[in-house]
Coordinates of C-alpha atoms in Angstrom, one line a residue:
M1 CA 90.9 -128.7 -122.0
W2 CA 89.8 -125.1 -121.6
R3 CA 93.2 -124.7 -123.0
R4 CA 92.6 -125.5 -125.9
S5 CA 90.5 -122.8 -126.6
G6 CA 92.4 -120.3 -124.7
A7 CA 95.4 -120.4 -126.7
R8 CA 93.1 -119.9 -129.7
A9 CA 92.0 -116.1 -128.4
L10 CA 95.9 -115.5 -126.8
L11 CA 96.3 -116.1 -131.0
L12 CA 93.5 -113.2 -131.7
L13 CA 94.7 -111.2 -128.6
R14 CA 98.4 -111.1 -130.2
S15 CA 97.4 -109.6 -133.6
S16 CA 95.2 -107.7 -132.3
I17 CA 97.9 -105.0 -130.1
H18 CA 99.5 -102.5 -132.4
R19 CA 104.1 -103.0 -132.2
P20 CA 104.4 -98.7 -130.7
L21 CA 104.8 -95.9 -133.0
P22 CA 108.2 -94.9 -133.4
P23 CA 109.3 -91.8 -132.2
P24 CA 107.7 -87.5 -134.2
P25 CA 110.0 -86.2 -136.6
S26 CA 112.4 -83.6 -136.0
P27 CA 110.4 -80.5 -135.4
L28 CA 112.1 -78.1 -137.0
R29 CA 112.2 -80.7 -140.6
A30 CA 108.4 -80.3 -139.7
L31 CA 108.5 -77.0 -140.4
T32 CA 111.0 -77.0 -143.8
R33 CA 109.1 -80.4 -145.4
A34 CA 105.7 -82.9 -144.4
P35 CA 107.8 -85.3 -142.5
P36 CA 107.7 -88.7 -144.4
P37 CA 105.5 -91.7 -143.1
P38 CA 106.7 -93.4 -141.5
R39 CA 109.4 -96.0 -141.7
P40 CA 107.6 -99.6 -140.4
L41 CA 104.6 -98.4 -143.0
S42 CA 106.6 -97.6 -145.4
R43 CA 108.1 -101.0 -144.6
F44 CA 104.6 -102.8 -145.0
L45 CA 104.2 -101.2 -148.0
S46 CA 107.4 -101.8 -149.6
S47 CA 107.7 -105.0 -152.3
S48 CA 111.8 -104.2 -151.3
P49 CA 113.5 -105.8 -147.6
E50 CA 116.6 -103.2 -148.6
P51 CA 116.7 -100.3 -145.6
L52 CA 115.4 -97.2 -146.0
P53 CA 118.5 -94.4 -146.8
D54 CA 119.6 -92.7 -144.1
A55 CA 121.4 -89.3 -144.5
G56 CA 125.3 -90.4 -145.0
G57 CA 123.7 -92.5 -147.1
G58 CA 121.8 -89.3 -148.8
A59 CA 125.3 -87.4 -149.5
A60 CA 126.4 -90.2 -151.0
S61 CA 124.3 -91.0 -153.2
A62 CA 123.4 -87.0 -154.6
S63 CA 123.4 -86.0 -157.9
S64 CA 127.0 -84.4 -159.4
D65 CA 124.9 -82.1 -161.6
P66 CA 125.4 -78.3 -160.7
T67 CA 121.7 -77.6 -161.0
D68 CA 121.7 -79.2 -158.0
A69 CA 124.2 -76.9 -156.2
G70 CA 123.0 -74.0 -153.6
E71 CA 123.5 -70.4 -155.2
D72 CA 126.8 -71.1 -154.3
G73 CA 127.7 -73.9 -156.3
L74 CA 128.0 -76.1 -153.3
A75 CA 125.7 -79.3 -152.8
S76 CA 122.5 -79.6 -150.9
D77 CA 122.5 -80.0 -147.0
P78 CA 123.3 -84.1 -147.4
T79 CA 120.1 -84.1 -144.3
E80 CA 118.2 -82.4 -147.4
A81 CA 119.2 -85.1 -150.2
G82 CA 117.7 -88.0 -147.4
E83 CA 114.2 -86.5 -147.6
D84 CA 114.5 -85.7 -151.0
N85 CA 114.9 -89.3 -151.6
L86 CA 112.2 -90.6 -148.6
A87 CA 109.5 -88.3 -150.0
S88 CA 110.3 -89.8 -153.4
L89 CA 109.8 -93.5 -151.9
W90 CA 106.5 -91.8 -150.7
E91 CA 105.4 -90.8 -153.6
E92 CA 106.4 -93.9 -155.5
D93 CA 104.3 -95.9 -153.1
A94 CA 101.4 -93.9 -153.0
G95 CA 99.4 -95.6 -155.0
D96 CA 100.2 -99.0 -153.7
A97 CA 98.9 -97.9 -150.3
D98 CA 95.4 -96.3 -151.7
D99 CA 94.7 -99.6 -152.4
V100 CA 95.9 -101.0 -149.2
F101 CA 94.1 -98.7 -147.2
A102 CA 91.1 -99.2 -149.8
A103 CA 91.0 -103.1 -149.1
D104 CA 91.6 -102.1 -145.9
A105 CA 88.3 -99.7 -145.6
S106 CA 86.2 -102.9 -143.5
P107 CA 87.9 -102.8 -140.2
D108 CA 87.5 -106.6 -139.0
P109 CA 86.6 -107.2 -135.6
A110 CA 89.5 -109.4 -134.2
D111 CA 91.7 -106.4 -135.6
A112 CA 90.9 -104.2 -131.7
V113 CA 92.8 -103.0 -129.5
V114 CA 92.9 -105.2 -126.3
D115 CA 92.7 -102.3 -123.2
E116 CA 94.7 -104.6 -120.9
V117 CA 94.6 -102.6 -117.8
L118 CA 90.5 -102.6 -119.2
A119 CA 90.7 -106.7 -119.5
A120 CA 91.7 -107.2 -116.4
R121 CA 89.8 -104.6 -113.8
V122 CA 87.4 -106.7 -115.3
G123 CA 88.1 -110.2 -114.5
A124 CA 89.0 -108.8 -111.1
V125 CA 84.9 -107.7 -111.0
V126 CA 84.1 -111.0 -112.1
E127 CA 86.2 -113.3 -109.8
S128 CA 85.5 -110.6 -106.6
T129 CA 81.9 -110.9 -107.7
P130 CA 79.0 -113.3 -106.6
E131 CA 77.7 -115.3 -109.1
D132 CA 73.7 -113.4 -108.7
Q133 CA 75.4 -110.0 -108.5
I134 CA 77.9 -111.1 -111.8
P135 CA 75.0 -109.2 -114.4
S136 CA 74.9 -105.8 -112.4
A137 CA 77.9 -105.4 -111.4
L138 CA 78.9 -105.6 -115.1
A139 CA 76.6 -103.1 -116.2
D140 CA 77.4 -101.3 -114.1
M141 CA 80.8 -100.4 -115.6
V142 CA 79.5 -99.6 -119.1
V143 CA 81.8 -102.3 -120.7
D144 CA 81.8 -101.8 -124.5
F145 CA 82.9 -105.4 -125.1
N146 CA 84.2 -106.4 -127.9
E147 CA 85.8 -110.2 -128.9
P148 CA 89.0 -109.6 -128.4
L149 CA 88.5 -108.3 -125.2
L150 CA 86.0 -111.2 -123.7
A151 CA 88.8 -113.4 -125.1
A152 CA 91.4 -112.4 -122.7
I153 CA 88.9 -111.9 -119.7
L154 CA 88.0 -115.3 -120.3
V155 CA 91.0 -117.0 -120.7
S156 CA 92.7 -115.1 -117.3
A157 CA 89.4 -115.4 -115.3
A158 CA 89.1 -118.8 -116.2
E159 CA 91.8 -120.7 -113.7
S160 CA 90.3 -118.7 -110.6
C161 CA 86.8 -118.3 -111.5
S162 CA 83.9 -121.4 -111.8
G163 CA 82.3 -122.3 -114.1
K164 CA 79.4 -120.5 -113.8
K165 CA 80.8 -117.3 -113.7
L166 CA 82.4 -117.3 -116.9
L167 CA 79.0 -118.4 -118.1
L168 CA 77.0 -115.1 -116.7
L169 CA 80.2 -112.7 -118.1
F170 CA 79.6 -114.3 -121.1
K171 CA 76.3 -113.3 -121.5
S172 CA 76.3 -110.3 -120.2
A173 CA 79.2 -109.0 -122.3
G174 CA 76.8 -111.2 -125.6
K175 CA 73.9 -108.7 -124.6
N176 CA 76.5 -105.7 -124.9
N177 CA 77.4 -106.6 -128.3
P178 CA 76.5 -109.8 -129.5
A179 CA 80.0 -109.6 -131.7
A180 CA 81.8 -110.8 -128.7
K181 CA 79.7 -114.0 -128.4
S182 CA 82.0 -115.8 -130.9
L183 CA 82.7 -120.2 -131.0
A184 CA 86.3 -119.5 -129.7
N185 CA 84.9 -118.0 -126.9
L186 CA 82.1 -119.6 -126.1
E187 CA 84.2 -123.2 -126.6
I188 CA 86.0 -121.1 -123.7
V189 CA 83.1 -121.1 -121.3
V190 CA 82.5 -125.1 -122.6
D191 CA 85.1 -126.1 -121.4
K192 CA 85.9 -125.3 -118.3
I193 CA 82.6 -126.0 -117.6
A194 CA 82.9 -129.3 -118.6
D195 CA 86.2 -130.2 -116.6
S196 CA 84.8 -129.0 -113.2
D197 CA 85.5 -131.7 -111.0
E198 CA 82.0 -131.6 -109.9
I199 CA 79.7 -130.4 -112.6
D200 CA 77.0 -128.8 -111.7
K201 CA 73.2 -129.6 -113.5
M202 CA 72.4 -126.0 -113.4
D203 CA 75.0 -124.7 -114.5
V204 CA 74.8 -127.2 -117.5
Y205 CA 71.2 -126.5 -118.7
L206 CA 71.6 -122.9 -118.7
L207 CA 74.9 -123.8 -121.0
W208 CA 72.3 -125.8 -123.2
D209 CA 70.0 -122.9 -123.7
L210 CA 72.9 -120.5 -124.5
V211 CA 74.3 -123.1 -127.0
K212 CA 70.6 -123.3 -128.5
E213 CA 70.0 -119.5 -128.4
M214 CA 73.2 -119.7 -130.4
G215 CA 72.1 -122.2 -132.8
A216 CA 70.0 -120.1 -134.4
V217 CA 72.6 -117.7 -135.9
P218 CA 75.1 -120.1 -138.4
G219 CA 78.7 -121.1 -137.8
S220 CA 77.6 -120.1 -134.1
V221 CA 77.8 -124.0 -132.5
N222 CA 80.4 -126.6 -133.9
T223 CA 80.3 -130.6 -133.4
Q224 CA 82.2 -130.5 -131.1
V225 CA 80.8 -127.7 -128.1
L226 CA 77.3 -130.3 -128.2
N227 CA 79.3 -133.4 -128.1
K228 CA 80.8 -131.8 -124.2
L229 CA 77.5 -131.3 -123.8
L230 CA 76.8 -134.4 -124.1
A231 CA 79.3 -135.6 -122.0
M232 CA 78.3 -133.4 -119.1
F233 CA 74.8 -134.8 -119.5
W234 CA 75.3 -138.3 -119.8
K235 CA 78.3 -138.2 -117.0
L236 CA 74.4 -136.3 -114.9
E237 CA 72.5 -138.8 -115.8
K238 CA 70.0 -137.0 -117.8
S239 CA 69.2 -139.1 -120.3
K240 CA 66.5 -137.2 -122.0
A241 CA 68.1 -134.0 -122.2
A242 CA 71.2 -135.7 -123.6
L243 CA 69.0 -137.0 -126.8
E244 CA 67.8 -133.8 -126.9
A245 CA 70.1 -132.5 -127.7
F246 CA 71.7 -134.4 -129.6
D247 CA 68.3 -134.9 -132.3
M248 CA 68.7 -130.7 -132.8
F249 CA 71.9 -131.2 -134.1
S250 CA 70.9 -130.6 -137.7
E251 CA 68.7 -127.7 -135.9
L252 CA 72.0 -125.7 -135.2
G253 CA 74.3 -126.8 -138.2
C254 CA 75.9 -129.8 -137.2
A255 CA 76.5 -132.9 -137.9
P256 CA 77.2 -135.3 -135.4
D257 CA 80.1 -138.0 -135.6
G258 CA 81.4 -140.9 -134.6
D259 CA 82.0 -139.6 -130.5
S260 CA 78.4 -137.6 -131.2
Y261 CA 76.6 -141.4 -131.5
Y262 CA 78.5 -143.1 -129.5
L263 CA 78.4 -140.2 -126.0
A264 CA 73.8 -140.8 -126.7
I265 CA 74.1 -144.5 -127.3
Q266 CA 76.0 -144.2 -123.5
A267 CA 73.9 -141.7 -122.3
A268 CA 70.5 -142.9 -122.9
G269 CA 71.8 -146.3 -121.5
R270 CA 72.2 -144.9 -117.8
K271 CA 68.3 -145.0 -117.9
S272 CA 68.3 -148.3 -119.5
M273 CA 66.3 -146.2 -122.6
V274 CA 67.2 -148.9 -125.0
D275 CA 64.8 -148.3 -127.8
A276 CA 66.0 -144.7 -128.2
A277 CA 69.7 -146.3 -127.6
W278 CA 69.0 -148.5 -130.8
R279 CA 67.7 -145.7 -132.5
V280 CA 71.0 -143.2 -132.3
C281 CA 72.5 -147.0 -133.1
D282 CA 70.1 -147.9 -136.1
G283 CA 71.2 -143.8 -136.9
M284 CA 74.8 -144.5 -136.9
I285 CA 74.7 -147.7 -138.9
S286 CA 73.2 -146.0 -141.2
S287 CA 75.6 -143.5 -142.0
G288 CA 79.5 -145.3 -141.3
C289 CA 79.6 -142.9 -139.2
F290 CA 81.8 -144.8 -136.8
P291 CA 84.0 -144.0 -133.0
D292 CA 86.8 -145.5 -132.2
G293 CA 87.0 -149.3 -132.1
E294 CA 87.3 -148.8 -128.0
K295 CA 83.9 -147.3 -128.1
V296 CA 82.3 -149.5 -131.1
G297 CA 83.2 -152.4 -128.2
D298 CA 82.0 -150.6 -125.6
I299 CA 78.7 -150.3 -127.7
V300 CA 78.2 -153.7 -128.2
M301 CA 78.8 -154.7 -124.9
F302 CA 75.9 -152.5 -123.8
F303 CA 73.3 -153.7 -126.9
C304 CA 74.7 -156.9 -125.9
K305 CA 74.2 -157.0 -121.5
K306 CA 70.4 -156.0 -122.4
K307 CA 69.9 -159.0 -124.7
K308 CA 70.1 -157.4 -127.9
V309 CA 72.1 -159.6 -129.4
K310 CA 71.4 -159.7 -132.7
E311 CA 71.8 -154.7 -132.7
A312 CA 74.9 -155.5 -131.7
H313 CA 76.1 -158.0 -134.5
S314 CA 75.3 -156.1 -136.4
V315 CA 77.1 -152.8 -134.2
Y316 CA 80.4 -155.1 -135.0
I317 CA 80.1 -156.2 -138.7
T318 CA 78.9 -153.0 -139.7
A319 CA 82.0 -151.3 -137.9
K320 CA 84.3 -154.2 -139.5
E321 CA 83.2 -153.4 -143.0
K322 CA 84.1 -149.5 -142.1
K323 CA 87.1 -150.8 -140.8
V324 CA 86.8 -150.0 -137.8
Q325 CA 87.8 -153.0 -135.7
A326 CA 86.7 -153.2 -131.8
P327 CA 88.4 -154.9 -129.1
T328 CA 88.8 -158.9 -128.9
S329 CA 86.7 -158.3 -125.6
A330 CA 84.1 -157.3 -127.5
L331 CA 84.1 -160.2 -129.8
T332 CA 84.6 -162.3 -126.8
F333 CA 81.6 -160.6 -125.0
L334 CA 79.4 -161.3 -128.1
V335 CA 80.5 -165.2 -128.7
S336 CA 79.6 -165.8 -126.4
A337 CA 76.1 -163.6 -125.4
L338 CA 75.2 -164.8 -129.2
A339 CA 76.7 -168.6 -128.0
R340 CA 74.3 -168.4 -125.2
N341 CA 71.1 -168.0 -127.0
D342 CA 69.3 -170.6 -129.3
E343 CA 68.6 -168.9 -132.0
T344 CA 72.0 -167.5 -132.1
I345 CA 74.6 -170.4 -131.9
N346 CA 75.0 -170.8 -135.2
T347 CA 75.9 -166.8 -135.8
A348 CA 78.9 -166.8 -133.1
L349 CA 79.6 -170.0 -134.2
E350 CA 80.7 -168.1 -137.4
L351 CA 82.3 -165.1 -135.1
L352 CA 85.1 -168.1 -134.8
E353 CA 86.6 -166.8 -138.1
E354 CA 87.5 -163.5 -136.0
Y355 CA 89.7 -165.3 -134.4
Q356 CA 92.9 -166.1 -136.8
G357 CA 96.8 -165.9 -135.4
E358 CA 97.6 -164.1 -132.7
S359 CA 94.1 -163.7 -131.6
L360 CA 93.9 -167.2 -131.2
K361 CA 95.2 -167.4 -127.5
D362 CA 92.3 -165.2 -126.7
A363 CA 89.9 -167.5 -127.6
G364 CA 89.6 -169.9 -124.9
Q365 CA 86.5 -168.1 -123.6
S366 CA 85.1 -167.8 -127.2
Y367 CA 85.2 -171.3 -127.6
A368 CA 83.8 -172.8 -124.9
A369 CA 80.9 -170.6 -125.0
V370 CA 80.5 -171.9 -128.4
I371 CA 80.7 -175.9 -127.8
H372 CA 78.8 -175.4 -124.8
G373 CA 75.5 -173.6 -126.8
L374 CA 75.8 -176.5 -129.3
C375 CA 75.4 -179.4 -126.6
N376 CA 72.1 -177.7 -125.6
T377 CA 71.2 -177.3 -128.5
N378 CA 72.1 -181.0 -128.7
N379 CA 74.3 -180.0 -131.9
V380 CA 77.1 -182.4 -130.4
E381 CA 78.6 -183.5 -133.7
D382 CA 79.9 -179.9 -134.8
A383 CA 80.6 -179.8 -131.1
R384 CA 82.4 -182.6 -130.9
K385 CA 84.6 -181.1 -134.7
V386 CA 84.7 -177.4 -132.6
L387 CA 86.9 -179.4 -130.1
M388 CA 89.2 -180.9 -132.6
R389 CA 89.3 -178.3 -134.4
M390 CA 91.1 -176.4 -131.1
V391 CA 92.8 -180.1 -129.9
N392 CA 94.6 -179.8 -133.4
L393 CA 95.0 -176.1 -134.3
G394 CA 94.0 -173.9 -131.0
P395 CA 93.4 -172.2 -128.6
A396 CA 94.3 -175.5 -126.6
P397 CA 91.0 -176.7 -124.7
G398 CA 90.6 -177.0 -120.4
S399 CA 88.6 -180.6 -119.0
A400 CA 85.6 -177.8 -119.0
V401 CA 85.4 -178.0 -122.8
F402 CA 85.8 -181.4 -122.9
N403 CA 83.9 -182.3 -119.9
F404 CA 81.4 -180.8 -121.8
V405 CA 80.9 -182.6 -125.1
I406 CA 81.6 -186.0 -123.4
T407 CA 78.9 -185.6 -121.1
A408 CA 76.2 -184.7 -124.7
L409 CA 78.0 -187.5 -125.8
S410 CA 77.0 -189.6 -123.1
K411 CA 73.5 -188.7 -122.3
N412 CA 73.2 -189.5 -126.5
G413 CA 74.3 -192.9 -125.2
E414 CA 76.9 -192.0 -127.3
M415 CA 79.2 -194.2 -124.7
E416 CA 82.3 -195.1 -127.0
D417 CA 82.7 -191.5 -128.9
A418 CA 82.9 -190.2 -124.6
K419 CA 85.4 -192.4 -123.8
G420 CA 87.2 -191.8 -126.8
L421 CA 87.6 -188.4 -125.6
M422 CA 88.5 -189.1 -122.5
R423 CA 91.4 -190.9 -123.8
V424 CA 92.8 -187.9 -126.4
M425 CA 92.0 -186.0 -122.8
E426 CA 94.8 -187.5 -121.3
N427 CA 96.5 -187.3 -124.6
Q428 CA 97.0 -183.7 -123.8
G429 CA 98.1 -184.2 -120.7
I430 CA 95.1 -183.2 -118.9
C431 CA 94.2 -185.9 -116.3
P432 CA 90.4 -186.3 -116.9
D433 CA 88.7 -184.7 -113.2
I434 CA 85.4 -187.0 -111.4
Y435 CA 82.8 -185.6 -113.2
T436 CA 84.4 -187.1 -116.4
Y437 CA 84.9 -190.4 -114.2
S438 CA 80.5 -189.3 -113.2
V439 CA 79.4 -188.5 -115.9
I440 CA 80.7 -191.1 -118.3
M441 CA 80.0 -193.8 -115.6
S442 CA 76.4 -191.5 -116.0
G443 CA 76.4 -192.6 -119.1
Y444 CA 77.2 -196.4 -119.0
A445 CA 74.3 -197.1 -115.5
K446 CA 71.3 -195.3 -118.2
G447 CA 71.6 -197.7 -120.8
G448 CA 71.8 -200.2 -118.7
M449 CA 76.1 -201.1 -118.6
M450 CA 76.8 -201.3 -115.4
D451 CA 80.1 -204.0 -115.6
E452 CA 81.9 -200.7 -117.7
A453 CA 80.1 -198.2 -115.2
H454 CA 82.0 -200.1 -112.0
A455 CA 85.2 -200.6 -114.1
L456 CA 85.0 -197.3 -114.5
L457 CA 85.8 -196.7 -110.9
R458 CA 87.7 -198.8 -111.2
D459 CA 89.3 -196.5 -113.0
A460 CA 89.0 -193.9 -111.2
K461 CA 89.8 -194.7 -107.6
R462 CA 93.1 -195.7 -109.1
I463 CA 94.0 -191.4 -109.8
H464 CA 91.4 -190.3 -107.9
P465 CA 92.5 -191.2 -103.9
R466 CA 88.7 -189.8 -103.1
L467 CA 85.7 -189.4 -105.4
S468 CA 82.8 -187.5 -105.3
R469 CA 78.9 -189.0 -103.3
V470 CA 77.8 -188.6 -106.8
T471 CA 80.8 -191.5 -108.4
Y472 CA 78.8 -193.7 -105.6
H473 CA 75.5 -192.4 -106.0
T474 CA 75.2 -193.4 -110.4
L475 CA 76.7 -196.8 -109.6
I476 CA 73.6 -197.8 -106.3
R477 CA 70.9 -196.2 -107.9
G478 CA 71.7 -197.7 -112.0
Y479 CA 71.9 -201.5 -109.4
C480 CA 68.2 -200.1 -108.0
K481 CA 66.7 -200.2 -111.6
M482 CA 68.5 -203.0 -113.3
E483 CA 67.5 -205.3 -109.7
E484 CA 70.7 -205.9 -108.5
F485 CA 70.2 -205.5 -104.8
E486 CA 72.8 -206.9 -104.0
K487 CA 75.0 -205.0 -105.9
A488 CA 73.4 -202.0 -105.5
L489 CA 74.2 -202.7 -101.2
E490 CA 77.7 -203.9 -102.1
C491 CA 78.2 -200.7 -103.9
L492 CA 77.1 -198.5 -100.3
K493 CA 79.3 -201.2 -98.8
E494 CA 82.5 -200.5 -100.4
M495 CA 81.0 -195.9 -99.5
K496 CA 81.7 -196.3 -96.4
E497 CA 85.2 -198.7 -97.1
D498 CA 86.1 -195.7 -99.0
G499 CA 85.2 -193.5 -96.1
M500 CA 82.1 -191.4 -97.4
E501 CA 79.3 -191.8 -95.5
P502 CA 76.5 -192.8 -97.6
N503 CA 73.1 -189.5 -97.2
M504 CA 69.7 -189.5 -97.0
D505 CA 70.0 -189.6 -100.9
E506 CA 71.6 -193.1 -100.7
Y507 CA 69.5 -194.7 -97.8
N508 CA 65.9 -193.6 -99.2
K509 CA 66.4 -195.0 -103.0
L510 CA 67.6 -198.6 -101.6
I511 CA 65.1 -198.3 -98.9
Q512 CA 62.1 -197.6 -101.7
S513 CA 63.7 -199.9 -104.5
L514 CA 63.4 -203.3 -101.5
C515 CA 60.1 -202.1 -100.7
L516 CA 58.4 -201.5 -103.9
K517 CA 60.9 -203.8 -106.1
A518 CA 61.2 -206.5 -104.3
L519 CA 59.6 -206.4 -101.6
D520 CA 62.2 -207.2 -98.9
W521 CA 60.7 -204.9 -96.1
R522 CA 63.3 -206.7 -93.6
T523 CA 66.1 -205.7 -95.5
A524 CA 64.7 -201.8 -95.7
E525 CA 64.2 -202.2 -92.1
N526 CA 67.7 -202.6 -91.0
L527 CA 69.0 -199.8 -93.7
L528 CA 66.4 -197.9 -91.5
K529 CA 67.8 -198.8 -88.7
E530 CA 71.6 -198.4 -89.6
M531 CA 70.3 -194.9 -90.8
E532 CA 68.9 -193.7 -87.5
D533 CA 72.3 -195.1 -85.7
G534 CA 74.2 -192.8 -88.1
G535 CA 72.1 -189.7 -87.6
L536 CA 70.4 -189.3 -90.5
C537 CA 65.9 -189.7 -90.4
L538 CA 63.5 -191.2 -93.0
K539 CA 60.7 -189.4 -94.1
G540 CA 58.0 -190.7 -93.0
T541 CA 57.1 -192.1 -96.7
T542 CA 59.5 -194.1 -96.5
R543 CA 59.2 -195.1 -93.2
S544 CA 55.7 -196.2 -93.8
L545 CA 56.6 -198.0 -97.4
I546 CA 58.5 -200.3 -95.2
A547 CA 55.4 -200.6 -92.6
A548 CA 52.9 -201.2 -95.5
V549 CA 55.1 -203.9 -97.0
K550 CA 55.5 -205.8 -93.7
E551 CA 51.5 -205.8 -93.4
L552 CA 51.4 -206.8 -97.3
E553 CA 53.4 -209.7 -96.4
M554 CA 52.0 -210.3 -92.7
D555 CA 48.6 -210.3 -94.8
E556 CA 49.6 -212.6 -97.6
L557 CA 51.2 -215.8 -94.1
Q558 CA 47.5 -215.4 -92.1
E559 CA 45.4 -215.5 -95.6
G560 CA 47.4 -218.7 -96.4
I561 CA 47.6 -220.3 -92.4
M562 CA 43.4 -219.8 -93.5
H563 CA 43.6 -221.2 -96.0

C-alpha cells in the first residue's frame, strides 16, 4: 500500500527536478549586444506555439529599405537580423514576463530541486545505521531537509528499511524542517508500518503519538491515516487504543467514514467490549454512514454472537434503508438468532419476507429456525402456515422441519393434523423417519388411543426394518398407563422378536406398574429373573418393591387364615 503514497511523492519529485538549460550564446555576440533570453524561457512566456526565427530565416525576412543597409548600401549581416528579431520578441514579451515573475514571487517548497546524490547518501545511512542511532547519525550529516527530499528518501528506503527506521527518519527530518512533515510523506510511513508482515506494537504506538502531534495542524492528518491506525490496533488486539483513536477523529480534524466505524467496532469486539462496540455502532446508525455490505454483515453477526439480537436487527434494517445490503449469510444468522428468543420470534418471522426470488433457495435454514421457534412458543398455527408456505412456494422443507410441526401438534393432541402432515410429507417425496412415527405414536398413547398407536407401529415396521427402542418404549408406557398389562407384556415380547433387546427402562416401568397397580409380584419376579439372565441389574428400590408387594400378599393370606 505504501507504493500508492510513494507514487504521489514521485510525481512531486518529477515536477521539482528542473530541465538542463540550453548552452550559453556565442562569446562574440555577447561582446556586441546583450544575449537574448534562453529559448525555453521565451517559449514559456510566449503564447504562440511557432518556433523562434533562426539565422537563415532572418535574412529572408529583412527589410529592403535603404535605411536598413550598411554604409556600403549592402544588407546587414543576417545573423544580426536574427538577433534583432530575438530582441524585439524579448521586448514584446517583457511585460508578460514581469507579470509571471511577480505572480511567482513566493516559491512553492514543492518546486525545490531534489539533490539525488544527497537523497541516496541519506538513504544509505538510514539503511546501514541501527535504529537507535538514526537520529544522531542524521544530525551529524547536517542535512537541510525539505518535503521533496524527504519524499525521495522515504520512497527509496521503504523497500529495504523497517517501518521504525522510516518513522525515525520522518521525525528527524521534521525537527530539521517542520515543512517536511507533509501528509503525503506521513502516508508513506503509515503504509510501510501497516503493511509489515509482523506489526510491532511499539512502532504503532510511536506512530500514534506522531499522528496526535501532527493533528494539531489542520490538514496534516486524514481519515485514511486514522483508519489504518485503527486497523493496526485491531490486529494487535489493543481495543482501548483503537477506541481512543476513534474518539479523537473530530479533535484531529477528521470525520469518520463507514470503515472507521467498522474497524472501531471490530477492535472493541476483540476484547468483548460489547457496550463500547455498541456505542460506536449507535453513532454509525445516527450518522447514516455505513461500510460496504460485507462489513455490515460482519457487524450484524458480531452483535448476534454477543446476544445483542435487537441491536443487530437495528443495524441490518438501518443499513438497508441506506441502500446497503448485508449478504444473505448475515441475514440467515440474524433470523436464526432472533428465532431462538421468545421476545423476538415474531421479528424473525417478519424477516422471512426479505427472501424473494433467487434468494429463496438459501432460505431453508431461516425458515426452519423460525418454525422451530414458533413451535417452542406453542404458536403451532403460525408454524404450520409457514411450513405450508414452504411446501407451496419454497424453499422445499426437509423431514426435520416437518417433524418440528408434527411434534408440536402431537403434544397438543391434534393428532389428525399431525397425521395429515405426515401424508403431506409423503406427497413431497419425503419418507417419514422413525422419529416421525414415534412422536405421533406418543401423541396417540398420551391420549389413550393405544389401538391407533399400535397400528402406526405396524405401518412403521413395513417401511423401516429396524425401529428404535423409543418406539416400543412408547407403547409399553402407554399400555401400562391404561393398565393393559397383558398387552404391555406382548409389546415387550414383540420388541425382542424384532431383534431389539429391552433395557432397564422397559423392565423398570413394567415391574413398577405390575407391583403398584396390579399387585402382581409373580409376573414382576419373573421379569426380574429375565433381567438378571440378560445381564441387567434392577435398582434396589424396585427390587424392594417386589419384596414389599409379596410380603403384603402373604400378610393378607395369613390374616385370612387366622380369621
